[in-house]
Amino acid sequence: MPVKILVVDIHAELYRDRLQAEFPDLQFILFHNAAEVACDLSDIDVMITFGIEIRDHMLRDAPQLKWIQSLATGVDHFLRCPSLRPDVLITSGRGVHGVPMREHVLYLMLAIGHDAKRQVEDQQQHVWQRRLWTTLHGKTAVIAGSGIVGSAIGEMLQALGMYVIGVSRTVRKARGFDEILASDRLREAAARSDYLINILPATPENTALFDAGLFAAMKSSAYYISAGRG
């Protein structure tokens, strides 16, 4: 029997085409979002989707399911489904997001520093104003999360002349960081930051970690960038 794969994503055809080019015997069922999934799932072997698209009935109605490939790093949405069986393998996209995430964070930082919104408005209104803007060079960035993505962001910011502090449960030397502080020193680190960047996963210990007290400890000129799991 050929392996049957359920793909639920707006770009479902892209995943099918890339996989079928290497594994022509695979069979696919494609949907662009979970709301469309209304078919017999009893013979599905593999599921490919973002966790945010998962619905419990998709697991309950797939007794042959053996493997879930999350298209994101996080798998918390899957783990919260009551019908998830303990024998189903779950793999994630951990490790693939370093380059796009660091470019996204840099885009946000430059947009803030250069007041990109105002520049676009000036262009639309056909006016030219000499406005003050700041550089990233010489500033301090604090990155909450010192894993693969955190290191990728840190290396890029160091190349721009920033001082980079990591905050992690494990204090160690890691590429991309000038220093790493323990998690219980997050507020201390935030007070030193010009940019506080959150890329932490959605875990119980991280819930409400960024609270009013932490933001109050920051400089009035500092910025908070959330690029992780909320």
XYZ file of C-alpha atoms in Angstrom:
230
model
C 0.000 0.000 0.000
C 1.382 3.442 -0.898
C 1.963 5.923 1.890
C -0.829 8.475 2.058
C -0.015 12.003 3.219
C -2.397 14.722 4.355
C -1.045 18.235 3.753
C -2.918 21.162 5.296
C -1.371 24.481 4.330
C -2.023 27.410 2.036
C 0.976 26.226 -0.010
C -0.020 22.534 0.057
C 0.682 22.052 -3.652
C 4.263 23.254 -3.193
C 4.984 20.613 -0.560
C 3.336 17.921 -2.677
C 5.303 18.811 -5.794
C 8.660 18.884 -4.020
C 8.048 15.577 -2.239
C 6.556 13.777 -5.213
C 9.517 14.726 -7.367
C 11.712 12.603 -5.077
C 9.132 10.023 -3.977
C 6.740 9.459 -6.905
C 4.806 6.648 -5.194
C 3.466 8.839 -2.401
C -0.225 9.716 -2.403
C -1.440 13.123 -1.234
C -4.623 14.725 0.033
C -4.392 18.503 0.020
C -6.298 21.215 1.866
C -5.459 24.881 2.234
C -6.793 25.178 5.791
C -8.252 23.018 8.539
C -11.802 24.253 7.952
C -11.746 22.471 4.573
C -10.753 19.079 5.986
C -13.887 17.007 5.581
C -12.896 13.667 4.095
C -12.135 10.102 5.142
C -8.871 10.194 7.101
C -8.882 6.543 8.143
C -5.969 5.585 5.863
C -3.743 8.642 6.410
C -0.168 7.685 7.370
C 1.519 11.085 7.569
C 0.275 14.600 8.303
C 2.109 17.782 7.279
C 0.809 21.072 8.675
C 1.396 24.019 10.990
C 0.240 23.264 14.502
C -2.149 26.198 14.498
C -4.168 24.391 11.808
C -4.586 21.150 13.733
C -8.044 20.152 14.962
C -8.586 17.253 17.332
C -10.922 15.452 14.932
C -8.076 15.274 12.403
C -6.171 13.052 14.842
C -9.210 11.215 16.167
C -10.310 10.251 12.642
C -6.853 9.047 11.540
C -6.253 5.716 13.336
C -3.378 4.797 10.994
C -1.490 8.040 11.551
C 2.175 7.345 12.273
C 3.970 10.634 11.755
C 3.228 14.362 12.052
C 5.636 16.820 10.438
C 5.156 20.276 11.924
C 5.973 23.055 9.497
C 7.058 25.210 12.426
C 9.526 24.785 15.262
C 6.806 24.553 17.906
C 4.704 21.424 18.395
C 2.639 22.633 21.371
C -0.620 22.775 19.413
C -0.352 19.078 18.579
C 0.469 18.117 22.156
C -2.700 19.804 23.408
C -4.957 17.582 21.271
C -6.699 14.919 23.431
C -6.738 12.429 20.542
C -2.981 12.468 19.963
C -1.736 8.909 20.496
C 1.612 8.371 22.277
C 2.898 6.199 19.410
C 2.603 8.984 16.802
C 6.005 10.448 15.905
C 6.158 14.262 15.833
C 9.003 16.078 14.090
C 9.424 19.812 13.648
C 11.167 22.401 11.529
C 13.676 23.274 14.247
C 16.870 24.637 12.759
C 15.491 25.990 9.471
C 14.395 29.395 10.754
C 17.733 31.023 11.611
C 18.184 32.937 8.356
C 14.574 34.101 7.772
C 14.043 34.964 11.438
C 17.185 37.070 11.720
C 16.277 38.950 8.546
C 12.758 39.536 9.877
C 14.107 40.886 13.173
C 16.590 43.137 11.354
C 13.794 44.413 9.112
C 11.745 45.377 12.179
C 14.709 47.040 13.892
C 15.616 49.103 10.835
C 11.968 50.030 10.247
C 11.813 51.347 13.822
C 15.154 53.124 13.756
C 14.556 54.796 10.397
C 10.859 55.509 10.987
C 10.011 53.689 7.752
C 6.291 54.396 8.102
C 6.929 58.151 8.127
C 9.261 57.841 5.128
C 6.569 56.055 3.125
C 4.033 58.711 4.095
C 6.455 61.453 2.990
C 6.912 59.722 -0.342
C 3.162 59.403 -0.866
C 2.681 63.074 -0.017
C 5.606 64.113 -2.262
C 7.417 65.917 0.526
C 11.029 65.735 1.655
C 11.935 66.203 5.282
C 15.285 65.972 6.970
C 14.488 63.766 9.934
C 16.701 62.490 12.702
C 17.216 58.737 12.747
C 19.442 56.437 14.705
C 21.858 53.636 13.892
C 22.006 50.156 15.354
C 25.773 50.479 15.696
C 26.766 50.917 19.326
C 23.369 49.882 20.704
C 22.692 46.932 23.011
C 20.421 44.078 21.969
C 19.094 41.561 24.483
C 17.890 38.294 22.984
C 15.689 36.078 25.160
C 16.519 32.647 23.795
C 20.049 31.575 22.869
C 19.398 28.600 20.601
C 19.790 28.287 16.843
C 17.664 31.327 15.974
C 19.064 33.444 18.805
C 22.632 32.759 17.700
C 21.783 33.585 14.088
C 20.239 36.916 15.132
C 23.130 37.660 17.477
C 25.807 37.057 14.840
C 24.070 39.432 12.448
C 23.663 42.163 15.076
C 27.281 41.833 16.165
C 28.321 42.353 12.541
C 26.410 45.646 12.652
C 28.383 46.750 15.679
C 25.839 45.986 18.382
C 26.582 44.544 21.816
C 24.516 41.378 22.194
C 23.354 39.864 25.476
C 21.633 36.486 25.561
C 19.230 35.326 28.239
C 18.987 31.577 28.710
C 18.252 28.873 31.267
C 21.752 27.545 30.540
C 24.591 30.049 30.956
C 27.337 29.150 28.497
C 29.416 30.573 25.693
C 27.553 30.630 22.390
C 28.228 32.181 19.022
C 26.484 35.479 18.437
C 26.594 36.663 22.060
C 28.987 38.913 23.924
C 27.589 37.585 27.189
C 24.789 35.298 28.356
C 22.826 35.817 31.565
C 20.640 33.351 33.424
C 16.878 33.540 32.907
C 16.312 34.926 36.403
C 18.299 38.008 35.338
C 15.977 38.858 32.434
C 14.770 42.072 34.080
C 18.360 43.176 34.686
C 19.192 42.497 31.038
C 16.051 44.278 29.831
C 17.098 47.394 31.726
C 20.335 47.471 29.697
C 18.672 46.923 26.330
C 17.995 49.275 23.475
C 16.211 46.409 21.733
C 14.701 43.497 23.673
C 14.036 40.584 21.326
C 11.823 37.705 22.434
C 12.179 34.423 20.542
C 11.243 32.093 23.396
C 9.026 29.023 22.864
C 5.504 28.734 24.257
C 6.178 26.697 27.385
C 4.567 26.896 30.836
C 7.695 28.431 32.384
C 7.662 31.235 29.815
C 4.012 32.182 30.325
C 3.691 35.819 31.505
C 7.476 36.140 31.616
C 7.247 39.513 29.884
C 5.047 41.434 32.283
C 4.411 45.056 33.245
C 7.275 45.022 35.734
C 9.765 43.943 33.103
C 8.635 46.599 30.633
C 8.770 49.213 33.398
C 12.424 48.315 33.958
C 13.317 49.133 30.345
C 14.585 52.486 29.121
C 11.852 54.751 27.783
C 13.766 54.801 24.485
C 13.996 50.988 24.188
C 11.957 48.756 21.890
C 10.480 45.294 22.371
C 10.337 42.908 19.426
C 8.333 39.696 19.720
C 9.359 37.241 17.035
C 8.828 33.946 18.848
C 5.780 32.157 20.189
C 3.838 35.155 21.471
